[in-house]
XYZ file of C-alpha atoms in Angstrom:
681
model
C 0.503 81.315 68.605
C -0.307 78.283 70.735
C -4.088 78.188 70.927
C -5.471 75.221 72.858
C -8.766 73.786 71.737
C -11.221 72.131 74.077
C -10.088 69.001 75.890
C -11.260 65.739 74.430
C -10.915 62.075 75.110
C -8.566 60.391 72.631
C -11.388 58.005 71.695
C -13.467 60.893 70.384
C -10.479 62.111 68.362
C -10.110 58.667 66.766
C -13.776 58.728 65.713
C -13.743 62.244 64.288
C -10.374 61.969 62.480
C -10.187 58.501 60.896
C -6.567 57.463 60.209
C -7.559 56.022 56.842
C -8.640 59.374 55.473
C -5.575 61.125 56.846
C -3.065 58.739 55.349
C -4.936 58.467 52.031
C -4.740 62.258 51.710
C -1.025 62.151 52.485
C -0.444 59.409 49.974
C -2.229 61.326 47.207
C -0.320 64.520 47.909
C 3.017 62.699 48.000
C 2.189 60.901 44.736
C 1.409 64.144 42.957
C 4.567 65.804 44.276
C 6.603 62.761 43.295
C 5.363 62.879 39.718
C 6.032 66.604 39.355
C 9.607 66.412 40.692
C 10.441 63.350 38.640
C 9.239 64.938 35.416
C 10.803 68.354 35.956
C 14.192 67.534 37.444
C 14.834 64.091 35.958
C 16.163 62.735 39.223
C 16.700 59.105 40.165
C 13.771 57.289 41.768
C 15.398 57.117 45.228
C 16.191 60.820 45.227
C 12.666 61.706 44.135
C 11.304 59.594 46.966
C 13.494 61.426 49.483
C 12.275 64.797 48.265
C 8.654 63.637 48.160
C 8.750 62.486 51.771
C 10.575 65.577 53.007
C 7.487 67.816 53.600
C 5.669 65.008 55.397
C 8.652 64.270 57.624
C 9.204 67.928 58.344
C 5.553 68.430 59.259
C 5.510 65.368 61.476
C 8.716 66.413 63.240
C 7.327 69.897 63.740
C 4.203 68.589 65.435
C 6.319 66.099 67.460
C 8.437 69.006 68.676
C 5.333 70.987 69.605
C 3.595 68.135 71.430
C 6.673 67.068 73.432
C 7.859 70.597 74.258
C 4.444 71.852 75.372
C 3.731 68.675 77.332
C 6.941 68.966 79.358
C 6.654 72.715 79.893
C 2.980 72.524 80.885
C 2.829 69.339 82.981
C 6.396 69.060 84.341
C 7.264 72.734 84.763
C 3.687 73.724 85.633
C 3.611 76.619 83.176
C 0.519 77.930 81.378
C 0.128 77.643 77.627
C 0.191 81.436 77.441
C 3.583 81.556 79.219
C 4.961 78.806 76.989
C 3.913 80.773 73.939
C 5.177 84.105 75.250
C 8.631 82.731 76.092
C 8.973 81.100 72.668
C 9.596 77.541 73.836
C 8.334 76.234 70.494
C 10.251 77.236 67.394
C 8.359 79.690 65.231
C 8.099 77.447 62.179
C 6.523 74.639 64.186
C 4.138 77.061 65.887
C 2.854 78.062 62.467
C 2.287 74.485 61.339
C 0.806 72.739 64.354
C -2.195 73.417 66.546
C -2.191 72.387 70.213
C -4.873 70.441 72.031
C -4.842 69.200 75.619
C -6.503 65.916 76.485
C -7.183 63.936 79.618
C -6.245 60.370 80.429
C -8.659 57.850 78.981
C -9.053 54.266 77.770
C -6.651 54.942 74.903
C -4.264 57.245 76.720
C -1.805 56.255 79.496
C -2.016 59.773 80.894
C -3.059 63.351 80.180
C -1.107 65.041 77.459
C -0.807 67.247 74.396
C -1.845 66.609 70.833
C -0.387 68.707 68.020
C -1.997 68.571 64.600
C -1.199 70.254 61.301
C -2.461 70.409 57.741
C -5.963 69.467 58.697
C -4.873 66.373 60.588
C -2.319 65.152 58.035
C 0.428 65.648 60.649
C -0.297 64.555 64.193
C 1.770 63.902 67.313
C 0.794 63.086 70.882
C 2.851 63.381 74.053
C 1.742 61.800 77.324
C 2.521 62.914 80.862
C 3.355 60.150 83.356
C 4.228 61.823 86.653
C 7.886 61.581 87.643
C 8.579 59.987 84.258
C 7.710 63.318 82.683
C 6.385 63.298 79.119
C 7.096 60.909 76.297
C 6.273 61.291 72.611
C 4.115 58.454 71.264
C 5.217 56.819 68.008
C 3.600 58.232 64.921
C 1.705 54.980 64.433
C -0.086 55.544 67.706
C 0.800 52.075 69.009
C 1.148 52.369 72.756
C 1.214 48.723 73.733
C 2.725 45.541 72.427
C 5.869 45.432 70.368
C 6.920 48.756 68.926
C 9.776 47.387 66.849
C 10.321 44.552 64.390
C 12.355 41.494 65.273
C 15.996 42.305 65.703
C 15.367 45.586 67.536
C 14.780 46.205 71.238
C 11.424 45.233 72.681
C 9.465 47.682 74.790
C 6.066 47.337 76.351
C 4.160 50.149 77.984
C 2.137 49.181 81.043
C -1.593 49.480 80.927
C -2.938 52.779 82.294
C -3.012 52.623 86.077
C -1.159 49.328 86.298
C 1.921 50.790 87.921
C -0.059 52.857 90.384
C -2.115 49.806 91.342
C 1.081 47.899 91.988
C 2.384 50.665 94.232
C 5.487 51.196 92.136
C 4.385 53.918 89.727
C 6.507 56.934 88.843
C 4.859 59.082 91.506
C 5.893 56.577 94.167
C 9.313 58.175 93.963
C 8.085 61.729 94.605
C 9.482 63.453 97.685
C 10.014 66.956 98.980
C 12.898 68.572 100.844
C 12.425 70.379 104.145
C 11.901 74.107 103.342
C 13.418 75.050 106.694
C 16.747 73.221 106.106
C 19.594 74.861 104.243
C 20.641 73.705 100.763
C 21.726 71.061 99.702
C 19.786 68.959 102.239
C 16.771 71.267 102.205
C 15.338 74.149 100.242
C 15.400 77.045 102.717
C 16.999 79.406 100.218
C 19.794 81.899 100.758
C 20.446 82.777 104.394
C 20.224 86.374 105.547
C 23.944 86.456 106.308
C 24.874 85.178 102.856
C 22.351 87.475 101.200
C 24.152 90.436 102.740
C 27.693 89.197 102.060
C 26.971 88.084 98.509
C 24.797 91.031 97.534
C 27.150 91.946 94.654
C 26.815 88.438 93.265
C 23.037 88.655 93.474
C 23.047 91.987 91.706
C 25.308 90.564 88.974
C 22.890 87.689 88.396
C 19.877 90.038 88.116
C 21.663 91.930 85.338
C 21.258 88.854 83.135
C 17.419 88.994 83.297
C 15.816 91.687 81.160
C 12.832 92.150 83.500
C 14.924 92.208 86.690
C 17.645 94.384 85.237
C 15.060 96.920 84.049
C 13.337 97.010 87.456
C 16.634 97.497 89.310
C 17.791 100.228 86.906
C 14.488 102.056 87.175
C 14.545 101.905 90.984
C 18.152 103.088 91.137
C 17.429 105.983 88.778
C 14.391 107.147 90.698
C 16.269 106.845 93.976
C 18.959 109.094 92.510
C 16.454 111.800 91.693
C 15.977 110.995 87.978
C 12.755 111.929 86.207
C 10.294 109.270 85.112
C 11.458 109.570 81.521
C 15.089 109.195 82.571
C 14.198 106.181 84.693
C 12.419 104.645 81.718
C 15.491 105.196 79.563
C 17.737 103.591 82.176
C 15.401 100.609 82.398
C 15.369 100.156 78.616
C 19.162 100.275 78.470
C 19.498 97.705 81.266
C 17.011 95.345 79.599
C 18.832 95.690 76.270
C 22.162 94.718 77.859
C 20.731 91.636 79.571
C 20.989 88.177 78.031
C 17.768 87.356 76.174
C 15.848 84.349 77.477
C 17.583 83.936 80.843
C 15.237 81.934 83.131
C 17.172 80.815 86.197
C 20.609 81.380 87.789
C 22.031 79.775 90.918
C 25.383 80.218 92.632
C 26.787 77.790 95.227
C 30.005 78.769 97.023
C 31.834 76.643 99.555
C 28.866 74.304 99.839
C 26.254 77.014 100.450
C 23.550 78.454 98.245
C 24.578 82.123 98.207
C 22.641 83.676 95.323
C 19.787 82.849 92.942
C 17.528 84.715 90.571
C 14.583 83.705 88.400
C 12.547 85.187 85.585
C 9.045 86.361 86.557
C 6.662 83.452 86.849
C 9.437 80.921 87.504
C 10.970 80.019 90.836
C 13.434 77.858 92.786
C 11.223 74.770 92.473
C 10.431 75.090 88.753
C 11.908 72.172 86.764
C 13.586 73.447 83.614
C 15.124 71.489 80.762
C 18.872 71.322 80.419
C 19.059 69.904 76.897
C 22.539 68.410 76.537
C 23.276 68.862 80.251
C 21.360 65.589 80.417
C 24.490 63.956 78.949
C 26.322 64.602 82.221
C 23.362 63.162 84.139
C 23.675 60.049 81.991
C 27.327 59.894 82.980
C 26.429 60.219 86.680
C 23.860 57.420 86.533
C 26.370 55.145 84.812
C 28.867 56.050 87.560
C 26.487 54.960 90.302
C 26.099 51.589 88.604
C 29.825 51.190 88.155
C 30.258 51.831 91.835
C 27.496 49.661 93.169
C 27.289 46.577 91.037
C 30.093 46.542 88.564
C 27.675 45.979 85.661
C 29.018 49.177 84.035
C 32.583 49.219 82.803
C 34.239 51.750 80.524
C 35.622 48.864 78.452
C 32.161 47.322 78.031
C 31.591 46.378 74.348
C 28.778 48.271 72.690
C 27.755 45.821 69.981
C 25.994 43.244 72.250
C 23.544 45.988 73.334
C 22.715 47.014 69.750
C 20.580 44.385 67.946
C 20.713 46.548 64.834
C 24.400 45.657 64.598
C 24.080 41.899 65.121
C 25.092 39.794 62.097
C 22.405 38.171 60.042
C 23.803 34.690 60.736
C 25.547 33.198 63.757
C 29.284 33.905 63.721
C 29.842 30.313 64.861
C 28.228 27.143 63.541
C 28.459 25.630 67.010
C 24.944 26.808 67.935
C 21.789 26.081 66.015
C 20.158 29.058 67.748
C 21.588 32.550 67.348
C 22.297 33.570 70.932
C 24.644 36.544 71.256
C 25.164 35.778 74.940
C 26.664 32.422 74.013
C 28.771 33.946 71.264
C 30.230 36.607 73.529
C 30.517 34.489 76.658
C 31.074 36.462 79.826
C 31.193 39.879 78.129
C 27.441 40.266 78.621
C 27.612 39.477 82.307
C 28.504 42.072 84.963
C 32.086 42.276 86.100
C 33.030 40.462 89.254
C 32.989 42.398 92.518
C 36.294 44.102 93.397
C 38.753 41.971 95.226
C 39.657 42.892 98.788
C 42.646 41.706 100.804
C 42.111 38.647 102.995
C 40.578 39.482 106.335
C 43.748 38.757 108.305
C 45.784 41.012 106.050
C 43.131 43.700 106.108
C 43.182 43.775 109.881
C 46.937 44.102 109.850
C 47.024 46.927 107.317
C 46.669 50.549 108.300
C 43.393 52.244 107.414
C 45.047 54.328 104.728
C 46.630 51.304 103.102
C 43.306 49.472 103.095
C 41.630 52.486 101.477
C 44.392 52.676 98.885
C 43.970 48.988 98.072
C 40.226 49.422 97.602
C 40.703 52.402 95.377
C 43.096 50.367 93.254
C 40.607 47.545 93.051
C 37.879 49.955 91.969
C 40.162 51.441 89.337
C 40.904 47.978 87.954
C 37.206 47.231 87.752
C 36.568 50.405 85.799
C 39.363 49.545 83.372
C 39.967 53.173 82.430
C 40.929 52.169 78.903
C 39.177 52.645 75.564
C 39.894 49.043 74.567
C 36.766 46.868 74.626
C 36.611 43.637 76.548
C 37.668 40.551 74.604
C 34.902 38.878 72.689
C 34.089 36.913 69.566
C 33.421 40.157 67.673
C 36.556 41.992 68.794
C 38.023 41.953 65.290
C 34.882 43.499 63.803
C 34.961 47.315 63.368
C 31.826 47.794 65.458
C 33.059 45.158 67.885
C 36.054 47.409 68.699
C 33.731 50.082 70.142
C 33.418 50.386 73.920
C 31.379 52.465 76.314
C 34.467 54.687 76.695
C 34.250 55.594 73.016
C 30.593 56.637 73.368
C 31.163 58.701 76.500
C 34.309 60.360 75.090
C 32.431 61.167 71.878
C 34.942 59.201 69.794
C 32.815 56.265 68.604
C 33.577 56.895 64.943
C 29.837 56.919 64.099
C 28.382 59.578 61.847
C 25.688 61.916 63.177
C 24.772 65.427 62.081
C 24.501 67.363 65.370
C 23.155 70.494 63.611
C 19.931 71.741 65.178
C 17.012 72.132 62.827
C 13.869 70.242 61.803
C 15.729 68.320 59.111
C 18.788 67.192 61.072
C 19.540 64.061 63.069
C 18.752 65.399 66.587
C 15.286 66.618 65.607
C 14.413 63.374 63.844
C 15.798 61.256 66.690
C 13.940 63.208 69.396
C 10.686 64.169 67.685
C 9.983 61.604 64.955
C 11.522 58.193 65.694
C 10.119 55.994 68.504
C 13.574 54.840 69.651
C 16.347 57.385 70.154
C 19.070 54.730 70.412
C 17.548 52.720 67.570
C 17.724 55.749 65.289
C 21.362 56.417 66.142
C 22.230 52.749 65.547
C 20.428 52.555 62.207
C 22.157 55.527 60.574
C 24.411 54.857 57.603
C 27.877 55.410 58.997
C 30.827 54.090 57.026
C 28.651 51.538 55.272
C 26.563 48.655 56.567
C 27.961 47.569 59.926
C 31.009 49.834 59.756
C 31.861 53.058 61.639
C 32.740 56.074 59.506
C 36.204 56.059 61.134
C 37.799 53.621 63.597
C 36.614 54.072 67.216
C 38.909 56.327 69.192
C 40.397 58.083 66.155
C 38.102 61.144 65.910
C 36.221 63.385 68.335
C 32.702 64.089 67.098
C 30.193 65.419 69.617
C 26.803 63.798 68.973
C 23.616 63.090 70.854
C 23.446 59.707 69.167
C 26.496 58.520 71.119
C 24.746 59.373 74.395
C 21.552 57.459 73.680
C 23.561 54.424 72.580
C 25.511 54.698 75.854
C 22.200 54.861 77.737
C 21.141 51.634 76.025
C 24.437 49.924 76.906
C 23.963 50.836 80.580
C 20.350 49.703 80.718
C 20.854 46.424 78.880
C 23.933 45.408 80.867
C 22.379 46.222 84.221
C 18.624 45.762 83.813
C 18.077 43.694 80.694
C 17.897 40.212 79.316
C 17.836 38.820 75.820
C 14.492 37.430 74.690
C 13.303 35.497 71.697
C 10.303 35.832 69.440
C 8.088 34.026 71.905
C 9.525 35.879 74.903
C 11.762 33.033 75.990
C 15.058 34.027 77.537
C 18.105 33.603 75.352
C 20.650 34.513 78.006
C 20.699 34.640 81.798
C 19.505 37.836 83.342
C 22.625 39.930 84.040
C 23.570 39.373 87.636
C 23.152 35.619 87.609
C 26.284 33.513 87.494
C 24.878 30.837 85.167
C 27.206 30.452 82.171
C 25.861 31.690 78.866
C 26.535 28.304 77.327
C 23.927 26.757 79.634
C 21.287 29.111 78.263
C 22.303 28.249 74.732
C 22.103 24.500 75.344
C 18.592 24.908 76.745
C 17.556 26.240 73.356
C 19.599 23.796 71.295
C 17.787 22.238 68.434
C 15.139 24.950 68.262
C 14.604 27.663 65.720
C 14.100 30.488 68.178
C 15.831 33.713 67.190
C 16.291 36.435 69.794
C 14.179 39.488 69.032
C 16.199 41.829 71.182
C 16.646 43.087 74.699
C 13.915 43.233 77.302
C 14.767 45.906 79.860
C 13.202 46.381 83.265
C 12.773 50.116 82.888
C 11.043 50.511 86.230
C 13.989 48.876 87.969
C 16.304 51.309 86.201
C 14.127 54.249 87.149
C 14.085 53.035 90.760
C 17.843 52.863 90.768
C 18.186 56.427 89.460
C 15.979 57.712 92.264
C 17.349 55.511 95.036
C 21.018 56.003 94.182
C 21.131 59.572 92.878
C 18.035 61.745 93.098
C 17.015 60.923 96.661
C 20.457 60.950 98.314
C 21.156 64.375 96.746
C 17.728 65.785 97.446
C 16.976 66.322 93.758
C 13.225 66.454 94.398
C 12.262 68.179 91.145
C 14.395 65.997 88.818
C 12.643 64.299 85.921
C 14.489 62.068 83.434
C 12.189 61.611 80.462
C 12.073 58.644 78.122
C 11.206 57.827 74.555
C 8.420 55.586 73.245
C 10.727 52.577 73.604
C 11.031 53.185 77.341
C 14.655 54.332 77.214
C 15.604 57.510 79.091
C 16.677 60.052 76.475
C 20.068 60.681 78.032
C 21.104 63.140 75.357
C 18.444 65.779 75.909
C 15.395 65.158 78.116
C 16.223 65.880 81.746
C 14.361 68.552 83.703
C 14.981 69.884 87.179
C 15.171 73.150 89.112
C 18.268 75.317 89.108
C 18.939 74.174 92.673
C 18.843 70.516 91.610
C 21.145 71.089 88.657
C 23.457 72.684 91.219
C 23.238 69.571 93.413
C 24.387 67.397 90.527
C 27.266 69.760 89.724
C 28.220 69.990 93.414
C 28.410 66.175 93.614
C 31.100 66.179 90.926
C 32.888 69.135 92.528
C 33.191 66.952 95.622
C 34.622 64.087 93.585
C 31.449 61.963 93.811
C 31.144 62.078 97.598
C 28.135 63.742 99.187
C 28.148 65.796 102.387
C 26.312 65.433 105.689
C 24.068 68.143 107.104
C 26.862 69.354 109.363
C 29.355 69.630 106.519
C 31.297 66.395 107.007
C 32.070 63.849 104.265
C 29.039 61.701 103.644
C 28.014 58.823 101.414
C 29.939 58.125 98.252
C 27.500 58.306 95.343
C 29.911 58.017 92.416
C 33.473 56.621 92.678
C 36.208 59.233 92.658
C 37.992 57.371 89.854
C 34.882 57.727 87.678
C 34.644 61.469 88.404
C 38.357 61.959 87.674
C 38.115 60.111 84.370
C 34.941 62.008 83.411
C 36.289 65.515 84.093
C 39.783 64.969 82.675
C 40.176 66.025 78.990
C 40.790 63.161 76.594
C 43.562 63.439 74.016
C 41.200 62.552 71.194
C 39.045 65.600 71.925
C 41.926 67.935 71.292
C 41.237 69.283 74.760
C 37.987 70.548 76.142
C 35.994 67.329 76.678
C 36.195 64.407 79.040
C 33.507 61.717 79.380
C 30.251 63.588 78.800
C 31.612 66.600 80.702
C 33.235 69.634 79.138
C 36.550 70.872 80.481
C 38.325 74.190 80.032
C 41.739 72.493 79.917
C 43.501 70.523 77.228
C 45.134 67.180 77.845
C 48.454 68.926 78.566
C 46.954 71.355 81.025
C 46.595 74.427 78.819
C 43.301 76.212 78.144
C 41.596 76.403 74.804
C 42.202 73.439 72.574
C 39.595 73.014 69.860
C 36.936 74.879 71.834
C 37.442 78.608 71.273
C 35.311 79.660 74.235
C 37.714 77.917 76.641
C 40.644 80.173 75.790
C 39.418 82.932 78.085
C 38.421 80.652 80.965
C 40.524 79.489 83.932
C 41.993 76.097 83.102
C 40.632 74.254 86.168
C 36.912 74.399 85.237
C 34.593 71.685 83.993
C 30.945 71.991 83.163
C 27.688 70.696 81.728
C 26.521 72.548 78.637
C 23.335 72.498 76.632
C 21.552 73.980 73.639
C 20.177 77.545 73.916
C 22.523 78.584 76.695
C 22.259 75.928 79.438
C 25.357 75.945 81.636
C 26.419 74.300 84.908
C 29.962 75.502 85.634
C 32.128 73.804 88.292
C 35.198 75.642 89.599
C 37.276 73.319 91.757
C 39.849 75.941 92.796
C 37.178 78.383 93.999
C 34.789 75.740 95.364
C 32.147 77.343 93.198
C 29.151 76.205 91.114
C 27.307 78.508 88.689
C 24.022 77.426 87.058
C 22.441 79.239 84.124
C 19.217 78.066 82.438
C 17.322 79.755 79.646
C 16.430 79.921 75.980
C 19.035 82.071 74.246
C 19.648 82.003 70.528
C 23.354 81.414 69.959
C 23.811 79.986 73.459
C 25.722 81.350 76.409
C 29.224 80.044 75.706
C 30.158 83.487 74.462
C 32.226 86.469 75.706
C 29.171 87.458 77.752
C 29.180 84.044 79.428
C 32.896 84.307 80.070
C 32.401 87.719 81.660
C 29.712 86.374 83.976
C 31.868 83.435 85.117
C 34.834 85.703 85.834
C 32.730 88.321 87.615
C 31.002 85.780 89.855
C 34.303 84.087 90.620
C 35.876 87.342 91.783
C 32.788 88.544 93.638
C 32.374 85.222 95.437
C 35.978 85.287 96.585
C 35.557 88.814 97.926
C 32.319 87.855 99.655
C 33.946 84.852 101.299
C 36.710 87.089 102.603
C 34.093 89.365 104.180
C 32.330 86.403 105.757
C 35.633 85.129 107.174
C 36.494 88.554 108.564
C 33.123 88.808 110.258
C 33.568 85.343 111.734
C 36.962 86.317 113.132
C 35.448 89.400 114.772
C 32.642 87.370 116.304
C 35.109 84.812 117.675
């Protein structure tokens, strides 16, 4: 059980639990265990070391999971510790190992947060809350400022507590609220009375998925029918048993209107809830806004320049005394040129449709919808052949164990390592500096691909290469100065670039300005790791209504809608949406670019994803661990959101049944609405 102790300042914790004692105890225990295993099993030294460190890593990951999960649920979702415990947010094993403690912001803490400790302080993890940035898990070393990584890895610096707020650009500067009197999606007025009546069967179907709501409805119906109290209790128990365990929120949008929604007791339409891997589709959307606006994101963008862990130990060319990847790769690190438009005289002569067609063609050329990476000095290298397309299509060729448990790659990446992308890059794949298989030859769904893609986007659009002393090695992306000029400025020196320096606040501002605010996603939080990188694989939280807004944007092909229902601003290019929601051949059907699809590349349903065989073939969706689902039905103009914590997920026959039921009920309700409108006219 999660039992919070009294709140303390982190400084007091440091005095009462000296790190020296904690690590000395851990060292002694590991040494004893090492000796026992070595003598009994006669294993090699490296194997013994792996086994000896396993309990410590598992305990640290468990406490990291507890601290991060409780921090987000408590501070972002606004839920009590009792509710978090009752709903089982924290896995049972971790609950048994780690004890929770809340603390306030202080001299050593950039915000209030959660500390989880286990084994008498041997295992410890801290997660900090930073407003609209959500919660981030501090590195196990406790270093919150200065360089978090050695030379050759990305640099990240956390601002001093209060520095952002003082500058007027802190995370809470982006907070906003929708008008509660305006209809969705521009406001949060809820379901209208007319739609509540017409879509009552849909609402009733949603409530059947919640144990508490289903039981209440069954009891009321039984009593209304004259049943005894015992019979009503039996009906309630049966309804609760048939519900889907752990359902927390459901939202249905039909023909651009919010027509039904239901929430578990204690949660509501403005409660941000985690989507786990639905964050991957958010990562895709953010990349799409950057491809549209500035051209700094291309699907053929090479991955290797953004991954210092993959840089060679020595310069590929002897022409530079300073290792400067920007100079080695030339223009490949710089954003693509703006799309070409026809000369003004020709544009005036062309019809509006022809002009639009020309611009769409120019945009498509800029996106280069091809898996082949841009030409560069490393193009012949196996890792140099990898592009952003390979990461988004889950065909990078990199190895990653996507199993979910405390000993697998996702848990270690999310709850132990300070850099999610750094962990994915540092894994042993096919050997040092080599993918397990050639990029584009195998579909392997992994969260590591997503966080590497997030790094590619951020470095290309908001980063610059810096050296050991902080000197720039390459022009800031966006400038037109040739990379060779930057190299010549450093000629003759011994400066070696330490990695990328990313303006994370500029990135965060772009996400809000170009996506969250235009769509009215007022509850959306995109959380980051200790390196400052948004964890695009897993850590996005928002209300069911806001998840529906993101899904509705892609249903509309990337174009938003005005308050009176007319076409509005284009948020993501249509070409990007089409490429993202179209199944790729390498996936065997069922996956596009960080969106799942129910169709195969040849238009049939099924493919390698068994759940798709019973679905209509024109669907695409976001999906996440423990039953998160955002289904988009183009043909029916329908969005279905389901959030919860369900063992085994929701992509099951029960999920298929819900999708089909809501689809049919929504169509029937729309027919009723249309008939009523005809009568009124």
